[in-house]
XYZ file of C-alpha atoms in Angstrom:
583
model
C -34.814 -50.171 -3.397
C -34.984 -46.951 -4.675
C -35.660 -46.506 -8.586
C -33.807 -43.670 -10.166
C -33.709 -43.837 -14.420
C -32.478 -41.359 -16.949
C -35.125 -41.773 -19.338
C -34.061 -39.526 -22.011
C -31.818 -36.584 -22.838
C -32.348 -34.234 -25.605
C -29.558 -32.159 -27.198
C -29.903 -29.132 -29.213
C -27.051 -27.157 -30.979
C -23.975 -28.810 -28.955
C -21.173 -29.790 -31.225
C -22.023 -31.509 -33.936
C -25.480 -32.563 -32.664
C -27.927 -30.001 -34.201
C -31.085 -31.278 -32.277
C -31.560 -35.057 -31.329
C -33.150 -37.329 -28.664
C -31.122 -39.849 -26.690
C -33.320 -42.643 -25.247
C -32.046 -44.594 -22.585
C -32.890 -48.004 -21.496
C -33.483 -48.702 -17.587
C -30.891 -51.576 -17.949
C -27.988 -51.038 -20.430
C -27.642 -48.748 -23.196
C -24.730 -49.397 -25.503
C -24.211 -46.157 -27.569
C -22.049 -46.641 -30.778
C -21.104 -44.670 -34.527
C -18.351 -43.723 -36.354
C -15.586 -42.001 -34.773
C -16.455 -38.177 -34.902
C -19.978 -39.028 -35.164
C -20.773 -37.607 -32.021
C -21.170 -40.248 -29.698
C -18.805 -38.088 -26.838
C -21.149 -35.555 -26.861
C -23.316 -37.511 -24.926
C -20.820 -37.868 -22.367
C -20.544 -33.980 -22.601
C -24.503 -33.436 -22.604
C -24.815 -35.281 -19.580
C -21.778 -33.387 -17.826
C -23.150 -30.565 -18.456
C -26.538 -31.580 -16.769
C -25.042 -32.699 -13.554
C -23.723 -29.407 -13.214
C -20.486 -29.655 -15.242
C -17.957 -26.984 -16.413
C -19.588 -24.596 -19.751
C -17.566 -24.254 -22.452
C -19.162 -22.139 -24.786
C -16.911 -23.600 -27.676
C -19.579 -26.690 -27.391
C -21.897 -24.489 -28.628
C -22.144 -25.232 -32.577
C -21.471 -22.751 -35.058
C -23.836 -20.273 -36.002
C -26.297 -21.033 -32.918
C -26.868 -18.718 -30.007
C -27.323 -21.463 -27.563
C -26.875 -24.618 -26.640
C -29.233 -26.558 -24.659
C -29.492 -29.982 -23.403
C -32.540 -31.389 -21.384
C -32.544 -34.415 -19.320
C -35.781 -36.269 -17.309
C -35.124 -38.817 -14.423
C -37.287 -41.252 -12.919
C -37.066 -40.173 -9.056
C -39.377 -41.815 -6.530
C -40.770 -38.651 -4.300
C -38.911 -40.024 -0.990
C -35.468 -39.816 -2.584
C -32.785 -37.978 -1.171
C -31.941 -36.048 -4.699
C -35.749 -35.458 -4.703
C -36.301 -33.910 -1.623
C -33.035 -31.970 -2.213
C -34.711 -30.704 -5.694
C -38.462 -29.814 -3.410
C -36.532 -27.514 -1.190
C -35.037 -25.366 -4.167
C -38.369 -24.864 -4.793
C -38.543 -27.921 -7.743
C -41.219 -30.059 -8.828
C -41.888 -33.569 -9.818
C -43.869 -34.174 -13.226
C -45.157 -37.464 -12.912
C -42.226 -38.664 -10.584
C -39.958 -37.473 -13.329
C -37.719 -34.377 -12.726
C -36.808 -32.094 -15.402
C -33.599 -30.568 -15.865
C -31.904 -28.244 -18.069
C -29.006 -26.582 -19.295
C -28.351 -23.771 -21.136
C -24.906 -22.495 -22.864
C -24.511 -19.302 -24.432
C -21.985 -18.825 -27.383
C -20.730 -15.808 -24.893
C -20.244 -18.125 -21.796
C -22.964 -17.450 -19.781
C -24.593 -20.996 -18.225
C -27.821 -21.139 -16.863
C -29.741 -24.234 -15.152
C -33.188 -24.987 -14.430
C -34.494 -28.538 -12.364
C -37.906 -28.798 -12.143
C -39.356 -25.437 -14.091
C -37.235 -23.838 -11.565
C -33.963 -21.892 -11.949
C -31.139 -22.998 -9.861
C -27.379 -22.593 -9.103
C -25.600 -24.572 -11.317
C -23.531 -25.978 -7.876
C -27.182 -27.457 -7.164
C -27.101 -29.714 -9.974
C -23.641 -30.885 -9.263
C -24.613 -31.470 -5.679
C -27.703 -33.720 -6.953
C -25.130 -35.691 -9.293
C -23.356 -37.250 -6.484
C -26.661 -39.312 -5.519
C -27.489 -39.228 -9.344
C -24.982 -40.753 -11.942
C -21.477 -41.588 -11.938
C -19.871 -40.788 -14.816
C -16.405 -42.498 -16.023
C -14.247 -42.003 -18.878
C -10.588 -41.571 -20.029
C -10.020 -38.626 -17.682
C -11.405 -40.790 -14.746
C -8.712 -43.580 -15.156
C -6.267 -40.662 -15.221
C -7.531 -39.820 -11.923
C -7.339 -43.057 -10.600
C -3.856 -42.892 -11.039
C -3.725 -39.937 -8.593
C -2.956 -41.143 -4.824
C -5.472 -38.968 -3.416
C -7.891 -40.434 -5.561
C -7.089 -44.056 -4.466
C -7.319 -42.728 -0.626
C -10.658 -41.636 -1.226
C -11.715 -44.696 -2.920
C -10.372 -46.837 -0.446
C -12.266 -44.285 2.304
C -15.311 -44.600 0.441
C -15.314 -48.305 0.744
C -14.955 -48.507 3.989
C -17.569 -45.952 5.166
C -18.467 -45.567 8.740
C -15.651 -47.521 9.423
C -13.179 -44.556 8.188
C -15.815 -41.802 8.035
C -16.447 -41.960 12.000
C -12.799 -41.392 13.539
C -12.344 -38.983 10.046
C -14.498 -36.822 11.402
C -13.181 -36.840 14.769
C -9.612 -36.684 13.205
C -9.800 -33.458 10.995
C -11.771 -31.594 13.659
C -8.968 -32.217 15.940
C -6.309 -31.591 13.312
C -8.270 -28.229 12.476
C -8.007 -27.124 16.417
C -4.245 -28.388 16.603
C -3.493 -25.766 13.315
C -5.156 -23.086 14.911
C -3.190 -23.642 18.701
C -0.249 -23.875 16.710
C -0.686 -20.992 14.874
C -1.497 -19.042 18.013
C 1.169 -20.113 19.726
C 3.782 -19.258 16.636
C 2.273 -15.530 16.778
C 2.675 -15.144 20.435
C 6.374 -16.343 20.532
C 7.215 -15.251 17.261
C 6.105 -11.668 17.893
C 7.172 -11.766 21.817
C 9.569 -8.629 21.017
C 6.947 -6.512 19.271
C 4.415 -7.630 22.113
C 7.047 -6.407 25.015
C 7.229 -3.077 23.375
C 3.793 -2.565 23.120
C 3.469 -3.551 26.758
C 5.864 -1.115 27.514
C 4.076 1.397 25.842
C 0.872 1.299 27.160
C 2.324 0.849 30.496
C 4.050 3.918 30.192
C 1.207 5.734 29.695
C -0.972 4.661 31.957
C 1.474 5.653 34.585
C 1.516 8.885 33.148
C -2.525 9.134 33.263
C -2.050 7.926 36.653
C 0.133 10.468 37.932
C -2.228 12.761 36.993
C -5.625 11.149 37.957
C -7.685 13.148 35.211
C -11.747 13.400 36.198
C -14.105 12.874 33.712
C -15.374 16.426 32.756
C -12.732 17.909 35.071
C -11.170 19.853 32.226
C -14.644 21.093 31.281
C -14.743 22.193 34.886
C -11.427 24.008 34.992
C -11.957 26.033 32.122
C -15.040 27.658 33.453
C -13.085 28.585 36.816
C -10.031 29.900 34.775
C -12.463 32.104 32.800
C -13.704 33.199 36.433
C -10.515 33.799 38.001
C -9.165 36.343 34.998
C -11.971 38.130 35.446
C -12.262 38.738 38.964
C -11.887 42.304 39.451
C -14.781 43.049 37.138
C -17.116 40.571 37.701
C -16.975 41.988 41.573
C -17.262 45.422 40.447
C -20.257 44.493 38.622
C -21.901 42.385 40.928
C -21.154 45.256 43.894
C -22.849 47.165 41.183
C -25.937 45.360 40.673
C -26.174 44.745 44.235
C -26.325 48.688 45.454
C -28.745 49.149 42.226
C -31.221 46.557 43.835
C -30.539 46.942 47.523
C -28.869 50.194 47.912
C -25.818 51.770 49.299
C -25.260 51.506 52.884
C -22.799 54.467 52.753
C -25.371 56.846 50.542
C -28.308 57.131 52.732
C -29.800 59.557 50.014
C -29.011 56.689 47.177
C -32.503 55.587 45.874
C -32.743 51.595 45.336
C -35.288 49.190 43.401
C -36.214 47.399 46.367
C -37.082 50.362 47.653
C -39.227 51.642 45.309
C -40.760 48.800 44.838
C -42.004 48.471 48.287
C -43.042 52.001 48.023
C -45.025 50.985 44.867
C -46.666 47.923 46.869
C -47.578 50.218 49.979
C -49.526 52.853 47.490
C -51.458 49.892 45.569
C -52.089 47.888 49.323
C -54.286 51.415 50.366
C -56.956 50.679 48.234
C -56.717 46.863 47.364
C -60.029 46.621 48.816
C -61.628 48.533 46.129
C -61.057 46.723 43.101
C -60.059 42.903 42.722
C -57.662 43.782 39.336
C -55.557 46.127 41.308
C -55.432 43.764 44.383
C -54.077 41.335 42.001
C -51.664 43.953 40.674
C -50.145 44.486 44.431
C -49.935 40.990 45.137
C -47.624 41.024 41.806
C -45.408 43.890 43.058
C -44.760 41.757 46.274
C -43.603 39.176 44.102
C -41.040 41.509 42.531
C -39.900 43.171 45.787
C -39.369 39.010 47.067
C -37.463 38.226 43.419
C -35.497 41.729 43.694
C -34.173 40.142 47.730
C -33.517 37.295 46.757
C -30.938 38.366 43.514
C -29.523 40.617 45.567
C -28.436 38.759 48.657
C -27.276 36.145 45.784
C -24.761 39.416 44.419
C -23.328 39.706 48.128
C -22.542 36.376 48.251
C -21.657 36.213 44.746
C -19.156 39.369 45.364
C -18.183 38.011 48.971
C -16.996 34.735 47.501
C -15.540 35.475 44.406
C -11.639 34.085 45.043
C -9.137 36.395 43.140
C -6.378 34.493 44.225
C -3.451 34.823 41.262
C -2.102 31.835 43.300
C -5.334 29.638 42.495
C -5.250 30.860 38.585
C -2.083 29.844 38.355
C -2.808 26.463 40.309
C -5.785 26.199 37.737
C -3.454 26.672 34.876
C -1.153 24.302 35.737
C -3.662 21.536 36.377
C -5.427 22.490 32.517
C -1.964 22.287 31.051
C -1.293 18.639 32.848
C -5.097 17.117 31.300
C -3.720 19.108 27.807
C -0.551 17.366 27.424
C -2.528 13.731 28.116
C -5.071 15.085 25.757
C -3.035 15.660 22.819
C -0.729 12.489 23.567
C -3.654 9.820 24.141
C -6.957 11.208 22.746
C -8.805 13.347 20.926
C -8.144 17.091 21.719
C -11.936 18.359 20.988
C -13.235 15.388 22.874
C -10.713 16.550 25.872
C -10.024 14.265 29.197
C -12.941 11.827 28.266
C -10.991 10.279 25.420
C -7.598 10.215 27.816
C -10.212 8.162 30.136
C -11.384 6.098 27.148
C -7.990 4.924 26.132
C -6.663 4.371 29.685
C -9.185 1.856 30.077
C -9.050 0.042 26.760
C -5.027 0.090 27.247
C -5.695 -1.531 30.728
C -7.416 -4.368 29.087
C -4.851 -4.768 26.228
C -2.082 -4.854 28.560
C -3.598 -7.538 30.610
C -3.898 -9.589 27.814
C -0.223 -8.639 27.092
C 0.443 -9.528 30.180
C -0.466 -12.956 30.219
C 1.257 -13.881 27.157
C 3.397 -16.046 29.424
C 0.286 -18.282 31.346
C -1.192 -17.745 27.438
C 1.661 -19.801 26.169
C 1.543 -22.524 28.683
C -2.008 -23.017 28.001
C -1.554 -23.593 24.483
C 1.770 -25.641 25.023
C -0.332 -27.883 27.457
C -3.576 -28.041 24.726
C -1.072 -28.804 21.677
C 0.521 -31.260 23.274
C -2.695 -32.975 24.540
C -4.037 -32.466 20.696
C -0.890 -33.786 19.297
C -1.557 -37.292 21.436
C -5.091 -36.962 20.338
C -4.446 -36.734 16.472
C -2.120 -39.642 17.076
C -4.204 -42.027 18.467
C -7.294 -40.775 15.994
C -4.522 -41.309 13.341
C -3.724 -45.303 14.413
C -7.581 -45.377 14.177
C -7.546 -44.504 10.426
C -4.480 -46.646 9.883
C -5.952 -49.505 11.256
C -9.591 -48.981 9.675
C -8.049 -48.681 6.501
C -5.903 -51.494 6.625
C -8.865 -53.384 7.476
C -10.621 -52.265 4.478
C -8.106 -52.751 2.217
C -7.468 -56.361 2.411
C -11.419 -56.759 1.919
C -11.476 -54.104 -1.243
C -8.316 -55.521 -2.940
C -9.909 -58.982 -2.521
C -13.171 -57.762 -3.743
C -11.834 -55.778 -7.145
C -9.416 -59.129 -7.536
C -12.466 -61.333 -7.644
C -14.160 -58.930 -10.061
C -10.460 -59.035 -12.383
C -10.840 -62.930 -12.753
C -14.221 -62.261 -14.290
C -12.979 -59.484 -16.554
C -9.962 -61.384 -18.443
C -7.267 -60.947 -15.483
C -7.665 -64.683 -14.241
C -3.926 -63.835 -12.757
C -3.964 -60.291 -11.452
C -3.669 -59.378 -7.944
C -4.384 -56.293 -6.533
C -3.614 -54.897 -3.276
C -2.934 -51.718 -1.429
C 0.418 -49.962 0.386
C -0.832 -47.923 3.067
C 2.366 -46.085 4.368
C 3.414 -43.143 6.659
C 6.480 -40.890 6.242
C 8.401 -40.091 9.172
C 8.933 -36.535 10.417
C 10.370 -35.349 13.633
C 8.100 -32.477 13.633
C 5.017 -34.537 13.326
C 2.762 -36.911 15.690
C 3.221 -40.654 17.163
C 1.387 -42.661 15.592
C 2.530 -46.274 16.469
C 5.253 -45.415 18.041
C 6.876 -43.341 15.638
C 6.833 -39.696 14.834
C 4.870 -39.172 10.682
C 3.797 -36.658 8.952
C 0.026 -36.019 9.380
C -2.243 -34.157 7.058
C -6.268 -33.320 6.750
C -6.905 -36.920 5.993
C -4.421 -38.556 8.608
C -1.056 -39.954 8.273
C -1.866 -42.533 5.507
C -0.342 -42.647 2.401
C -2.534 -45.182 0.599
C -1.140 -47.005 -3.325
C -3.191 -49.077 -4.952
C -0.775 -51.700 -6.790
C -1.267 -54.451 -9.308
C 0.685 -57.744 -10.238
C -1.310 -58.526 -13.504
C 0.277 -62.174 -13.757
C 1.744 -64.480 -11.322
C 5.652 -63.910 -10.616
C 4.935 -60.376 -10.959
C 5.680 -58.111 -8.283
C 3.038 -55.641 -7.088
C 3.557 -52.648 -8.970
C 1.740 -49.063 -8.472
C -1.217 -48.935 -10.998
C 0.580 -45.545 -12.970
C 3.308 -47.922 -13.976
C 2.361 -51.696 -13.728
C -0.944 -51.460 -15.714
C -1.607 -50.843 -19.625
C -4.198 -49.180 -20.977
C -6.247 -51.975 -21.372
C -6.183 -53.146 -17.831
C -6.143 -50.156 -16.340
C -9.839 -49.941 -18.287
C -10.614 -53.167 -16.295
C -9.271 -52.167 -12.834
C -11.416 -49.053 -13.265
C -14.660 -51.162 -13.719
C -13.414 -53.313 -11.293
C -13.079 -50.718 -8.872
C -16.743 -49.309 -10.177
C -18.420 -52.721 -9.761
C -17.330 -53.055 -6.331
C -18.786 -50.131 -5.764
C -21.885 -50.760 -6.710
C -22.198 -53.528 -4.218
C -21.593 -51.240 -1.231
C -22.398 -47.453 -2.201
C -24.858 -48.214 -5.632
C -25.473 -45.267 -8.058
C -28.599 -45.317 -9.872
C -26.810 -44.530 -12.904
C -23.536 -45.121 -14.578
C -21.906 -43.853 -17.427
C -18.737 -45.112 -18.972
C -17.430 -43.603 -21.474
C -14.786 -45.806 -23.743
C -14.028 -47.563 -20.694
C -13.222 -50.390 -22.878
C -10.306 -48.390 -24.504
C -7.122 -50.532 -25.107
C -9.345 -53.555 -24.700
C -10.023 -56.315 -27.307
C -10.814 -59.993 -27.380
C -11.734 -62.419 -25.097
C -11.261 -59.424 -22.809
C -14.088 -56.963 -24.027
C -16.256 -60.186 -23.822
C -16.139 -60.254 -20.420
C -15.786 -56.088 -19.615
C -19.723 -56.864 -21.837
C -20.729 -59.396 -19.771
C -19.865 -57.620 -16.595
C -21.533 -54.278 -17.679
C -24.784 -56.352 -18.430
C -24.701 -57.510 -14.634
C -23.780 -54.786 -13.136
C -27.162 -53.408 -15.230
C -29.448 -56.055 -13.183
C -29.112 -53.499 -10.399
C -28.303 -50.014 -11.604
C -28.703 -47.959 -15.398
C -25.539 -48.734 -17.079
C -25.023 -46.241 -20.202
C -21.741 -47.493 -22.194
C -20.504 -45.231 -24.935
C -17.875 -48.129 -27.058
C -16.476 -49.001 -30.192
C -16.555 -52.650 -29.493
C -18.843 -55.030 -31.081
C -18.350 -57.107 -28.165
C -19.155 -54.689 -25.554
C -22.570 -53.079 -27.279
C -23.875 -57.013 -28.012
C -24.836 -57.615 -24.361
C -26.407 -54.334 -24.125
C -30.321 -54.197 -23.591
C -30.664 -51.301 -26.124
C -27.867 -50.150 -28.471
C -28.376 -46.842 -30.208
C -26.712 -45.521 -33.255
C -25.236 -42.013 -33.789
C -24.352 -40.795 -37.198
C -24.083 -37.166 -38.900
C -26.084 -36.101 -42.235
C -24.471 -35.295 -44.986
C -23.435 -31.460 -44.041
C -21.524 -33.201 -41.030
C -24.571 -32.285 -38.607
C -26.529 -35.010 -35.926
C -30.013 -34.783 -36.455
C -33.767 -35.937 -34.398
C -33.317 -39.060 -37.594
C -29.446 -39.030 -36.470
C -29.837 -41.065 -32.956
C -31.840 -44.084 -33.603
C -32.994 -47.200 -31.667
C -31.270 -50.101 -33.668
C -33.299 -53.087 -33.732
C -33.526 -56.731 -35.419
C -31.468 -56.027 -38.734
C -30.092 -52.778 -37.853
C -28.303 -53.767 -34.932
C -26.794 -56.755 -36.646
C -25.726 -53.870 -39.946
C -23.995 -52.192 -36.849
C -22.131 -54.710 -35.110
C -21.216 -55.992 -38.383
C -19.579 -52.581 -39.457
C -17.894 -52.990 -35.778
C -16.907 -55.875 -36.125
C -14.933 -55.645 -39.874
C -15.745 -52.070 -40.848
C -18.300 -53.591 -43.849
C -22.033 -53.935 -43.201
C -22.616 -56.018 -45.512
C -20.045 -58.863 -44.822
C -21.607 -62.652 -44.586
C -18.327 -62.983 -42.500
C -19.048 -59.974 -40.078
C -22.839 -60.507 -39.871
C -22.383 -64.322 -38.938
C -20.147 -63.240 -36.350
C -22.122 -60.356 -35.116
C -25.696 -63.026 -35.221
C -23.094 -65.263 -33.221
C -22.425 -62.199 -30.512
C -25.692 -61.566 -29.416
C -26.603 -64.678 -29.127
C -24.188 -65.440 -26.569
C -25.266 -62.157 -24.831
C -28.686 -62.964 -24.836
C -28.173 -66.452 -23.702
C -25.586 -65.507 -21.290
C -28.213 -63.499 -20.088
């Protein structure tokens, strides 16, 4: 079994505790004082280690800080200690430190293991940790969700396995139906849009644009203005370089040139250089043939049609008026193209709203069977655990003073024709199924079973709790438990046994118990006193270890309110001797 021990907290400027030491036994640790002493804020300390809420009123007056410090026993294999490793924690001596720290201006920090963490780390590590109980917990008890987890919790795998399955198929279900509202619900808007885009990619169609067409067309309307004068120039260029067949006179580069080349060509022979220099000319005379049968052609072919410019025209208008209506005027027809083809896909998908809608008709429905059969699952899981839990924490009653009580649980669905089958009728379903789950008591025989919130007084709501809590730890154990003034309400024969039961449920888990009954702190293992100094302040000397005479002062002021009572300290004597011979 694995070990885990809160060893010791200490507290520094929290409430009224100024600085003081809280040792802990492995077994159970009654903690008692007068009321106001402090004795809560040990409750509150601890909180506030496991990751709890920081109030920076907790911080006493005149300090800058509070800080609370806690070391557990954790064996290296456990979970919480492996959890701790990979934050980058570390184990002194097996123990684990951790720390809080409140500012009086509401910052929080944390630290396990030298390290600084996320506060949501140490409330993650709590679960596997301590459970902590108090007046606020029986509240919550009271709370229907609360009872459906507990019950859930008891029955583990049982519940946990088709959970699972249940709330991942009631997570797909909400989505599908949520689809399938937005489709139908928005079928109108949808249509138009379809429409739209449909429209225009009839338009786009009618006038099949080209990518880089308009680019294209540009460049020949340029051309075609200009005709006249790009043919009188290139007629031009063409005579300067080639001549002019009706001017036989006319004097031409080509000609020239080759008159140039024929001079040099004479005397090539005699020097290399001006060899090299011919063979250059002939390059030019080659070049000047070549650009000017290009200007003949050029000039031959040059259309100046008006009919084609205005053909031209008409065609850059058409790619214009899809340009300005479906993309980007500077980026011209390849936008149109751009948008045609992401339109194309959004209209299919518009277009299939109708096989879309089967489709998720056909997948709800088969999810809605699903969820109901996954529901029947939980019913019947839970129903099996039920009758086993309410026997269990009815067993545990009889031990704590409630000889009589019963306890049992009403697990119940509400119909709803919009829901699921579940048993052959149509409920409600939810994240957690279709279960509605009660926890109800009949404290004495004749009594009918009654919900908790209203058939239960304070007292024996204090024992269902710990009832509940024992139970627990025979199934799901916590290394350590704290209770604090779980024994509220309670008095009697009754807080002898709510003692008795604490001190066994301490042979296999840390019990902490923070009581004002004489009763309850005589079967602890080690009872600790807390008590303010005389300017109202708990001090290192204010938390103390009561042994031998001490402890039987303090169960004697318990007990009658007077220390010194021959009365109260033969009663007290008598108390923990029962405990430890009970024991």
């Amino acid at each position: 079994m694995v070990v885990v021990v809160l060893e010791e907290m200490r507290i520094r400027s929290l409430g009224v505790i100024d600085d003081a030491v809280v040792e802990l036994s492995p077994g159970f640790t009654a903690v008692t004082g007068e009321t106001g002493a402090g004795k809560t804020m040990v409750v509150t300390s601890l909180g506030l280690l496991l990751g709890g809420r920081a109030d920076p009123a907790l911080v006493r007056i005149g300090a800058g800080k509070a800080v609370v410090e806690g070391r557990v026993t954790v064996p290296a294999d456990a979970s919480a200690a492996v959890r701790a490793e990979e934050a980058g924690a570390e184990l002194d001596d097996g123990a684990l430190l951790i720390s809080r720290t409140v500012s009086a201006e509401g910052r929080s920090r944390a630290h396990l293991g030298g390290r600084s963490v996320p506060v949501g780390l140490l409330a993650e590590l709590a679960d596997e940790l301590v459970a902590v109980h108090g007046q606020t917990d029986q509240q919550g008890l009271l709370k229907l969700t609360r009872q459906r987890q507990a019950l859930d919790r008891y029955a583990g795998d049982a519940v946990a396995v088709p959970l699972a399955k249940y709330a991942e198929a009631y997570r797909r279900l909400r989505a599908v139906t949520a689809e399938l509202d937005e489709i139908t619900t928005r079928a109108r808007e949808r249509a138009q849009e379809a429409d739209m885009l449909r429209f225009g990619l009839d338009e786009i169609a009618g006038v099949e644009p080209r990518a880089g067409e308009d680019t294209e067309l540009a460049e020949e309307a340029e051309r075609l203005g200009h005709a006249e004068a790009l043919s009188s120039a290139a007629t031009a260029a063409h005579a300067a370089l080639a001549g002019d067949p009706e001017d036989p006179e006319d004097i031409d580069a080509a000609t020239l040139v080759a008159g140039a080349q024929r001079a040099l060509e004479a005397v090539r022979s005699h020097d290399p250089a001006l060899a090299a220099l011919a063979d250059r000319i002939g390059e030019i005379g080659i070049l000047l043939g070549d650009v000017a049968g290009e200007l003949a052609g050029y000039a031959d072919d040059l259309d100046a049609d008006p009919l084609r410019l205005a053909a031209v025209e008409e065609r850059r208008a058409a790619l214009g008026a899809l340009t300005r209506k479906y993309g980007e005027y500077e980026k011209g027809v390849a936008a149109v193209l751009v948008w045609a083809e992401r339109s194309a896909g959004r209209l299919t998908e518009l277009d299939g709203d109708d096989e879309r809608i089967g489709e998720l008709t056909a997948e709800r429905d088969v999810l809605r069977s699903e969820l109901g059969g996954l529901a029947q699952a939980l019913t019947d899981a839970r129903t099996e655990a039920a009758e086993r839990f309410a026997a269990a924490v009815t067993a545990e009653l009889a031990s704590l003073a409630m000889p009589h009580a019963r306890v049992s649980f009403d697990i119940r669905q509400t119909e709803d024709p919009e829901g699921v089958e579940v048993g052959g009728r149509t409920v409600a379903c939810g994240p957690t199924g279709a279960d509605e789950v009660e926890l109800l008591l009949a404290p004495h025989p004749g009594a009918p079973p009654r919900p908790i919130a209203k058939g239960a007084s304070g007292g024996e709501l204090s024992r269902v709790m710990l009832a509940v809590e024992v139970v627990f730890a025979g199934t799901d154990p916590v290394p350590t438990y704290l209770f604090d003034e779980v024994d509220a309400g309670v008095g009697g024969k009754a807080a002898v046994e709510i003692g008795r039961r604490l001190a066994r449920l301490a042979k296999s888990a840390q019990v902490v118990v923070v009581t004002h009954l004489p009763q309850v702190a005589a079967f602890a293992d080690r009872q600790l006193l807390v008590e303010k100094t005389n300017d109202g302040s708990v001090t290192r000397s204010g938390v103390k270890v009561l042994e031998g005479e001490d402890r039987v002062r303090e169960l004697s002021r318990m007990l009658a309110g007077q220390e010194d009572s021959q009365t109260a300290r033969a009663h007290a004597e008598e108390l923990l001797a029962a405990a430890r011979a009970d024991a």
